CSV table of N, CA and C in Angstrom, one decimal:
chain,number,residue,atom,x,y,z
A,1,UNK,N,-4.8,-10.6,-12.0
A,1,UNK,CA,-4.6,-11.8,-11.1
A,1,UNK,C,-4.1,-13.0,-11.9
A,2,UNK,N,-4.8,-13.2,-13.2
A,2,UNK,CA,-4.3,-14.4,-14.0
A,2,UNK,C,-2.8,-14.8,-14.4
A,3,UNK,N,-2.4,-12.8,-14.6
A,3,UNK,CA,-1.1,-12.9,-14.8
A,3,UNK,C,-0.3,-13.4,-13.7
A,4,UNK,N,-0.1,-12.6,-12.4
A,4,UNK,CA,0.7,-12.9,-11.3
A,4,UNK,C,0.4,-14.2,-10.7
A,5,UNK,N,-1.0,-15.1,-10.9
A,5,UNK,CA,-0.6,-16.5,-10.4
A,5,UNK,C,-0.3,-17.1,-11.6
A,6,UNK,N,-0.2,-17.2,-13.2
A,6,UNK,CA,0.8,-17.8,-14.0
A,6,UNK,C,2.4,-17.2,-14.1
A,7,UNK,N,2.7,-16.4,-13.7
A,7,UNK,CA,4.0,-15.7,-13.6
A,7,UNK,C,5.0,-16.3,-12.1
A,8,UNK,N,3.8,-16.5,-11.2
A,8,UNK,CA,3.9,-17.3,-9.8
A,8,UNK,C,4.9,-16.0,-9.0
A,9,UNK,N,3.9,-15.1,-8.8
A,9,UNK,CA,4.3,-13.9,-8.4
A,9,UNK,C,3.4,-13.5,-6.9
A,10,UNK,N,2.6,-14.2,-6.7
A,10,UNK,CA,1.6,-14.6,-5.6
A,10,UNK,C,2.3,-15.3,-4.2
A,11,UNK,N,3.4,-14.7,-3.1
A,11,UNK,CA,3.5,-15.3,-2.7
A,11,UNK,C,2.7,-16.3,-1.6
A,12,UNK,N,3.1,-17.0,-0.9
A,12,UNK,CA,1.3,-17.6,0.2
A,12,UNK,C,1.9,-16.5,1.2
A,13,UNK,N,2.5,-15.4,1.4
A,13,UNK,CA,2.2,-14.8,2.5
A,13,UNK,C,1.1,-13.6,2.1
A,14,UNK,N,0.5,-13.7,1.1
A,14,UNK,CA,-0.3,-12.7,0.1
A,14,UNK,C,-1.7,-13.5,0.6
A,15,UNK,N,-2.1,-12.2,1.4
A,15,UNK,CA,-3.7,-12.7,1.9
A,15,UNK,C,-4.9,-11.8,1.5
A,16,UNK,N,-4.7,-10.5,0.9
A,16,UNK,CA,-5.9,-9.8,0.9
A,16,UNK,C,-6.2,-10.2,-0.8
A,17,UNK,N,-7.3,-10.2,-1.2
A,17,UNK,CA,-8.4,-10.5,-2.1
A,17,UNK,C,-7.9,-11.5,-3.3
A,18,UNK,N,-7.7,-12.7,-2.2
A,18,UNK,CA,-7.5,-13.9,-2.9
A,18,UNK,C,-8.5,-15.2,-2.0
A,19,UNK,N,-8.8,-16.1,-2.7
A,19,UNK,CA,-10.5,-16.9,-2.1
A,19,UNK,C,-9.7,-17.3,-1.3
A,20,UNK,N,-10.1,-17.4,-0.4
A,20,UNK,CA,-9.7,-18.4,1.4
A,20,UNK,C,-9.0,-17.6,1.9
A,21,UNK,N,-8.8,-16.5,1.6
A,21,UNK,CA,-7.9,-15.8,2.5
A,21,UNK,C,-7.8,-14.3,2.9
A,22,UNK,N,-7.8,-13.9,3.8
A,22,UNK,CA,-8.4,-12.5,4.2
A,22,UNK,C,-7.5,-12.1,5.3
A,23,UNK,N,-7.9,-11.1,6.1
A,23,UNK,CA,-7.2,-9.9,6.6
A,23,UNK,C,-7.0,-11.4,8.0
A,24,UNK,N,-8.6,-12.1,8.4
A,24,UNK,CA,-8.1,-12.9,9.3
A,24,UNK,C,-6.8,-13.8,9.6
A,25,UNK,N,-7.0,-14.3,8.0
A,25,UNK,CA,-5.7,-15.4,7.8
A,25,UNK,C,-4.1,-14.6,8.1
A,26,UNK,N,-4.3,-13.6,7.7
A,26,UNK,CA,-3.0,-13.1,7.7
A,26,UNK,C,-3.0,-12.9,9.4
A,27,UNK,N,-3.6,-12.3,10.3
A,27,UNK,CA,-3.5,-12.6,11.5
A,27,UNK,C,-3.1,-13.6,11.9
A,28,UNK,N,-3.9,-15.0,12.1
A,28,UNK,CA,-3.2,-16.3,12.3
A,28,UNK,C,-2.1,-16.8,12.3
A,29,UNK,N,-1.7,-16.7,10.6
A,29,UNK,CA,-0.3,-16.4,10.5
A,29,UNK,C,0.7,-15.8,11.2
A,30,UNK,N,0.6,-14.7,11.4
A,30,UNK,CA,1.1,-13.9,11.9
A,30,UNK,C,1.7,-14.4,13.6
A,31,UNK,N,0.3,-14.4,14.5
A,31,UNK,CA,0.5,-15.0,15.6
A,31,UNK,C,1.3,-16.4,15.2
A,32,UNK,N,0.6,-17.3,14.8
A,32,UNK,CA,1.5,-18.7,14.6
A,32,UNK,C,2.7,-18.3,14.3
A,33,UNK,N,3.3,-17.8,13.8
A,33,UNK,CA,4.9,-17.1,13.3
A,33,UNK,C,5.0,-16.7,14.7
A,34,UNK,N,5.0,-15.4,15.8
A,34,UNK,CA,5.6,-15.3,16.8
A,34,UNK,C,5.7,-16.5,17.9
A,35,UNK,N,4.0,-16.8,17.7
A,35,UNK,CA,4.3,-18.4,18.6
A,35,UNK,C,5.7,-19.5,18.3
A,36,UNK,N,5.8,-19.6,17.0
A,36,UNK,CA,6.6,-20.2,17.0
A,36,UNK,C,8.0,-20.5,17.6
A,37,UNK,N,8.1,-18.7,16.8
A,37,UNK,CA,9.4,-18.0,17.0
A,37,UNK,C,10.1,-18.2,19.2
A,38,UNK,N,8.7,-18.2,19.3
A,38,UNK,CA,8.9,-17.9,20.9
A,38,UNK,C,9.3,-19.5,21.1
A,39,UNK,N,8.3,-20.2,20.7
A,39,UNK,CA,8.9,-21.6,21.1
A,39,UNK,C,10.5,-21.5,20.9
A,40,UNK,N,11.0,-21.7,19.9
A,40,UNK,CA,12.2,-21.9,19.6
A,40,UNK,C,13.5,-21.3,20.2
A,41,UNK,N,12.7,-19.9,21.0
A,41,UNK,CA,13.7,-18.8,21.8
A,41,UNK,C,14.4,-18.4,20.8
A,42,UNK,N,13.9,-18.1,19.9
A,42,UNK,CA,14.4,-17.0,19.1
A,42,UNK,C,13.8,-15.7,19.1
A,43,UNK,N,14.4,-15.1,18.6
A,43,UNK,CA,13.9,-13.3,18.9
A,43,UNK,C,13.0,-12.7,17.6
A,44,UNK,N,12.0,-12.3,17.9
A,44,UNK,CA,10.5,-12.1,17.5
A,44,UNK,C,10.7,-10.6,17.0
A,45,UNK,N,11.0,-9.8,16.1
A,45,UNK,CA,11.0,-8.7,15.4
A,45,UNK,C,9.2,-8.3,14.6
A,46,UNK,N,8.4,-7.3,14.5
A,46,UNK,CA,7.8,-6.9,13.6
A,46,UNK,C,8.0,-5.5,13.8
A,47,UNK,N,7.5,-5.2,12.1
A,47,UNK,CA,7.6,-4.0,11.6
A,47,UNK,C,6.0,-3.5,11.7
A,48,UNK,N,6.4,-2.1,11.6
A,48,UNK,CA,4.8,-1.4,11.4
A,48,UNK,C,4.9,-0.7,9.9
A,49,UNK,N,3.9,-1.2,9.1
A,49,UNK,CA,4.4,-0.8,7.7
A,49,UNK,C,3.4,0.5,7.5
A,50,UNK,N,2.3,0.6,8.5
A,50,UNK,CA,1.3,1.8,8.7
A,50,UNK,C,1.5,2.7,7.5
A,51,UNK,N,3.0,3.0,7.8
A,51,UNK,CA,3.1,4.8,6.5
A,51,UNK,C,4.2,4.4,6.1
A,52,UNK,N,4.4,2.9,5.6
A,52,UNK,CA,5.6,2.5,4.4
A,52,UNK,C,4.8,3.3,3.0
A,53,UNK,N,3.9,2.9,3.1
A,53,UNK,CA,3.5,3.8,1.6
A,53,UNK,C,3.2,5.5,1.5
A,54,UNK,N,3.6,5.9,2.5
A,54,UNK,CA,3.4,7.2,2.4
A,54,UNK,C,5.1,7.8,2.1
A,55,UNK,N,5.9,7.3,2.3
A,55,UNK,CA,7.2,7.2,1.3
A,55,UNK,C,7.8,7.0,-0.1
A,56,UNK,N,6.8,6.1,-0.5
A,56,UNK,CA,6.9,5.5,-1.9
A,56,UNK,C,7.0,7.0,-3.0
A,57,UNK,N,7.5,6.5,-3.7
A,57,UNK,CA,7.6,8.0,-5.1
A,57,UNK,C,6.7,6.9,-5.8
A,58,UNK,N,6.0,7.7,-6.8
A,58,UNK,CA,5.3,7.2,-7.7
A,58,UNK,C,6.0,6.1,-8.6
A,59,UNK,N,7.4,7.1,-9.1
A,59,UNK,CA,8.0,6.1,-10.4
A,59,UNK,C,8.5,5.1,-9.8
A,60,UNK,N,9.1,5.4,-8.6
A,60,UNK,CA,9.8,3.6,-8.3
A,60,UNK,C,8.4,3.0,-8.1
A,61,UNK,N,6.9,3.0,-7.6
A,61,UNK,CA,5.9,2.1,-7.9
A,61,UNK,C,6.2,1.3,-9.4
A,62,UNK,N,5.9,2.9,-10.2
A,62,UNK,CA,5.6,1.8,-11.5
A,62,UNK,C,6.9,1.3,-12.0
A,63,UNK,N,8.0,1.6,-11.5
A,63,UNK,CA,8.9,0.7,-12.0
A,63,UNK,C,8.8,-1.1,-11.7
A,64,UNK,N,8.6,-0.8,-10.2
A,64,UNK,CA,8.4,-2.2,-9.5
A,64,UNK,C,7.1,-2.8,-10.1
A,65,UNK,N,6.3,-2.2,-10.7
A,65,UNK,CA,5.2,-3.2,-11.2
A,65,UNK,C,5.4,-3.5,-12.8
A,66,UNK,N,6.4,-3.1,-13.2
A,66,UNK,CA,6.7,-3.1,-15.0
A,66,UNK,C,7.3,-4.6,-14.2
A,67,UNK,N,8.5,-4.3,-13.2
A,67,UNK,CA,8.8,-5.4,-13.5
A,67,UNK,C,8.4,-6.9,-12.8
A,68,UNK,N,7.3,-6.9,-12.2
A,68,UNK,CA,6.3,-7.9,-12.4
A,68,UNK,C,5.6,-8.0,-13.4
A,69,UNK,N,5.7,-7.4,-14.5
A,69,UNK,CA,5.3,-8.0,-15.6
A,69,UNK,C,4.1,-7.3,-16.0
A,70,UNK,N,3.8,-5.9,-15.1
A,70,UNK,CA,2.4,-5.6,-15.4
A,70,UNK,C,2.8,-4.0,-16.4
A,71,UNK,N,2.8,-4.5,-17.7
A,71,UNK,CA,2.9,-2.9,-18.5
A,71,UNK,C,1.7,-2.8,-19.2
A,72,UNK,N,2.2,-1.7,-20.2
A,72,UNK,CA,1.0,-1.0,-20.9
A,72,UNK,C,0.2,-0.1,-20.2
A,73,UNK,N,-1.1,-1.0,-21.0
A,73,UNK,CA,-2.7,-0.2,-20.2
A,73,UNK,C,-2.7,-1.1,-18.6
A,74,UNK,N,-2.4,-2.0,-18.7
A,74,UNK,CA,-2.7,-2.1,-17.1
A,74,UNK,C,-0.8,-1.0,-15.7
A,75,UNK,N,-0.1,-0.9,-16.6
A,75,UNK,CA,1.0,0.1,-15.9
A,75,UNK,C,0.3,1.0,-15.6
A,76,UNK,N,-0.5,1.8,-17.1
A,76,UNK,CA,-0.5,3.0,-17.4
A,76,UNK,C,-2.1,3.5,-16.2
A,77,UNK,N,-2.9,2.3,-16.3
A,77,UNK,CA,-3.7,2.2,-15.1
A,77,UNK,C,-3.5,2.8,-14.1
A,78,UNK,N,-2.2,2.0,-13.5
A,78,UNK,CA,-1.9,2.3,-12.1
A,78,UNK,C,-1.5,3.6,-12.0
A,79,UNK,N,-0.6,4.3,-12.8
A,79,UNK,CA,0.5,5.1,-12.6
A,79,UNK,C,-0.8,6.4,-12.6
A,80,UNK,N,-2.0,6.3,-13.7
A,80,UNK,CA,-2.8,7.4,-13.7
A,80,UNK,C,-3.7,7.7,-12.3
A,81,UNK,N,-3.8,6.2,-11.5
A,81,UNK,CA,-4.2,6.3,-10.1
A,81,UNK,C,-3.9,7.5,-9.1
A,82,UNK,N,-2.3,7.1,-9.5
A,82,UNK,CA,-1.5,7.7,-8.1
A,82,UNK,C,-1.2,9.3,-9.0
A,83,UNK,N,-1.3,9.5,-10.0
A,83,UNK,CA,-0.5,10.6,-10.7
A,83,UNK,C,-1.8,11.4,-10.6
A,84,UNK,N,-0.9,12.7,-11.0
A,84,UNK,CA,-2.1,13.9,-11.2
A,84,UNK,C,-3.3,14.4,-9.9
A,85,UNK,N,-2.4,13.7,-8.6
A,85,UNK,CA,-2.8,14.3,-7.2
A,85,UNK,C,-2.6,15.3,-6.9
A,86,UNK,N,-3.6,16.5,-6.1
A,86,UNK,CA,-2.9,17.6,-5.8
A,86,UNK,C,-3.5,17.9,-4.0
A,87,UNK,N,-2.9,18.2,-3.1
A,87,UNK,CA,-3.7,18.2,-2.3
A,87,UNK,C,-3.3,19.7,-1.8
A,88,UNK,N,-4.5,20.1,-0.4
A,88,UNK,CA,-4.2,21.5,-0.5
A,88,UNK,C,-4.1,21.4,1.2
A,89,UNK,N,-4.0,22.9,2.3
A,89,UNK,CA,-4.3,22.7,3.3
A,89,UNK,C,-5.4,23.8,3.7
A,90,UNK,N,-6.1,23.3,4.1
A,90,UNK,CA,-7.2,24.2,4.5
A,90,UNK,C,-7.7,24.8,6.0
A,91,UNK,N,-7.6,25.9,6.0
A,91,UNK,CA,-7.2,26.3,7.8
A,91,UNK,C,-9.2,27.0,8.3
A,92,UNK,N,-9.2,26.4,9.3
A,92,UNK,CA,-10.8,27.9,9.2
A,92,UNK,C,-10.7,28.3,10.2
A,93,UNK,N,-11.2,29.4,11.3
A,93,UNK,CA,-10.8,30.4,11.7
A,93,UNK,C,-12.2,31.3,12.2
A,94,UNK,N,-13.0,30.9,13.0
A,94,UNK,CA,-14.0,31.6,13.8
A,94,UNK,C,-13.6,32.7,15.1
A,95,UNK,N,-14.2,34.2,14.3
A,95,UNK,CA,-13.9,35.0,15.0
A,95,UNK,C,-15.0,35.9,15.2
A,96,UNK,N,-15.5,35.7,16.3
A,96,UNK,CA,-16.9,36.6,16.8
A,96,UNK,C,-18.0,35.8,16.0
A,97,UNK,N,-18.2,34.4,15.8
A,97,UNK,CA,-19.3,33.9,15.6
A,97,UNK,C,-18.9,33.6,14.1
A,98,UNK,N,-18.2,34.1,13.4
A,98,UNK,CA,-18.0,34.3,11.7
A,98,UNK,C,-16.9,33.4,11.5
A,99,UNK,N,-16.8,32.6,10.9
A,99,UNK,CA,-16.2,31.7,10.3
A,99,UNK,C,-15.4,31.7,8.7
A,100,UNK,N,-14.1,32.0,8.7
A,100,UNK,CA,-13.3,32.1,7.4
A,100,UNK,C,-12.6,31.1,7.4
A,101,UNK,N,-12.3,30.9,5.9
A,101,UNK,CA,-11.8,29.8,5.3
A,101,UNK,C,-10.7,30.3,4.8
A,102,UNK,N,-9.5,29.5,4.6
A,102,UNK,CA,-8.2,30.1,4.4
A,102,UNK,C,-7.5,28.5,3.4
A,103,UNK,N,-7.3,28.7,1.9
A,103,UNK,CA,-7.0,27.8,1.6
A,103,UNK,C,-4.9,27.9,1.0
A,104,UNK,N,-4.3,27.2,1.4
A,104,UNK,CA,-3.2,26.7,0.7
A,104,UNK,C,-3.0,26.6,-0.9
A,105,UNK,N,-2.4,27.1,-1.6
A,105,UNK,CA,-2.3,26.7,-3.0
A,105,UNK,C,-1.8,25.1,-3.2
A,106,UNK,N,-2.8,24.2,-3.9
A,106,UNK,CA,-2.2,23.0,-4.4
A,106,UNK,C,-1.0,22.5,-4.9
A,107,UNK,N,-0.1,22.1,-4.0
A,107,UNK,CA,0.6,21.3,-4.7
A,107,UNK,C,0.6,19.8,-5.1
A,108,UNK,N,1.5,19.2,-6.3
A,108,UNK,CA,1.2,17.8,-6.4
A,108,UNK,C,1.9,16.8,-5.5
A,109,UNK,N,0.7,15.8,-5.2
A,109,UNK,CA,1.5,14.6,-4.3
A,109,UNK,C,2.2,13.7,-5.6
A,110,UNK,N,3.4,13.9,-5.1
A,110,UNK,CA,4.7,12.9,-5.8
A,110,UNK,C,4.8,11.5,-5.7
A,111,UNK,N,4.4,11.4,-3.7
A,111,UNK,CA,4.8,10.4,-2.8
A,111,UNK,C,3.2,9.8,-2.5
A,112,UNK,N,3.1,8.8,-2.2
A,112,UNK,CA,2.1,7.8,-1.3
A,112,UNK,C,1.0,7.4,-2.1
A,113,UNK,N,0.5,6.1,-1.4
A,113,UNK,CA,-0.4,5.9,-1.7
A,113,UNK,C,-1.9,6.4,-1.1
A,114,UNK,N,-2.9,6.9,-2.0
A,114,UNK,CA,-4.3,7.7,-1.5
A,114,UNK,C,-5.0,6.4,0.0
A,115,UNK,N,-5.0,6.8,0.8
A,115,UNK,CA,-5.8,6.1,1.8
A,115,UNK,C,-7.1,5.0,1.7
A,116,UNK,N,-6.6,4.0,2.0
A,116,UNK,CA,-7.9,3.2,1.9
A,116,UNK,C,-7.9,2.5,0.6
A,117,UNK,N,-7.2,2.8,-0.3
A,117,UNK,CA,-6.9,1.7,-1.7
A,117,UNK,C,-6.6,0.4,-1.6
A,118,UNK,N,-7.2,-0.2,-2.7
A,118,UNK,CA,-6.5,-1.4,-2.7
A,118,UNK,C,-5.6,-1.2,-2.9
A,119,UNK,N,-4.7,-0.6,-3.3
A,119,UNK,CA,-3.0,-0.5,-3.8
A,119,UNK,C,-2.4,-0.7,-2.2
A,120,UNK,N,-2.6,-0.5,-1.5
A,120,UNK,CA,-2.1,-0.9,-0.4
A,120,UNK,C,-2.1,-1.8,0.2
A,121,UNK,N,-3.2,-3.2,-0.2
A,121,UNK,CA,-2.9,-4.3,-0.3
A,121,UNK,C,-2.2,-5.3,-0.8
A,122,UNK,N,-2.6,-4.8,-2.3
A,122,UNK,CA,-1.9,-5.4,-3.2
A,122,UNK,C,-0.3,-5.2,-3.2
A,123,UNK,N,0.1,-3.6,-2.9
A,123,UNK,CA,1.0,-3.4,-2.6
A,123,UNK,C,2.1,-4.3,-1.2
A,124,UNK,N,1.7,-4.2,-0.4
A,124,UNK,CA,2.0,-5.0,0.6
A,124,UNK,C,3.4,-6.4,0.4
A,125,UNK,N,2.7,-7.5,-0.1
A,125,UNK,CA,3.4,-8.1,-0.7
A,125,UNK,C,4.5,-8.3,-1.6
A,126,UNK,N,4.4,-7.4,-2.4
A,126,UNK,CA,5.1,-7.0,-3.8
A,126,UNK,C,6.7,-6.0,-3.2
A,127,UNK,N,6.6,-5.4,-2.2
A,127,UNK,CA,7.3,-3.6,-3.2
A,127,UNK,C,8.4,-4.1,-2.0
């Protein structure tokens, strides 16, 4: 954090885990911005960013965060987050009271961010 607010990489529309400002503020915002927009009769666009991160490739992540300035051990941080994921599918299958388990062989997730991360906050702003 010390980096990106002396780098001034923080912009104010960056609300999640900064003091005064939270998931609420970004709502307000938010509304106040369409309110606006409606006063002025101009045309009111939002996006749903829901599964923007479920697109992301790992490397363009860490590229975009090298070049905010974040390398090394804190790159090498992040990239080891998202890397080295494997996920599987698992089917199960009750037949006459008996229950089997049927697993998928793992492959590696390339793409997205793991659910529920902060990276998806932090992300937000940035990418």
């Amino acid at each position: 954090m010390a980096h990106l607010k002396q780098a001034n990489l923080i912009t104010e529309k960056q609300h999640g885990f900064l003091k005064e400002k939270s998931t609420c503020s970004a709502i307000i915002n938010l509304v106040q911005h369409v309110i606006d927009q409606i006063d002025k009769e101009q045309i009111v666009s939002l996006l749903d960013y829901s599964k923007a991160f479920d697109c992301l490739d790992h490397n363009i992540i860490s590229k975009k965060i090298t070049s905010l300035g974040i390398r090394d051990t804190a790159n090498n941080w992040f990239v080891s987050y998202l890397t080295v994921r494997s996920q599987i599918v698992e089917l199960q299958t009750t037949i006459c009271g008996v229950t089997t388990s049927h697993q998928s062989n793992p492959l590696p997730v390339t793409r997205r961010v793991p659910q529920g991360s902060v990276w998806i906050q932090f992300s937000l702003s940035y990418l």
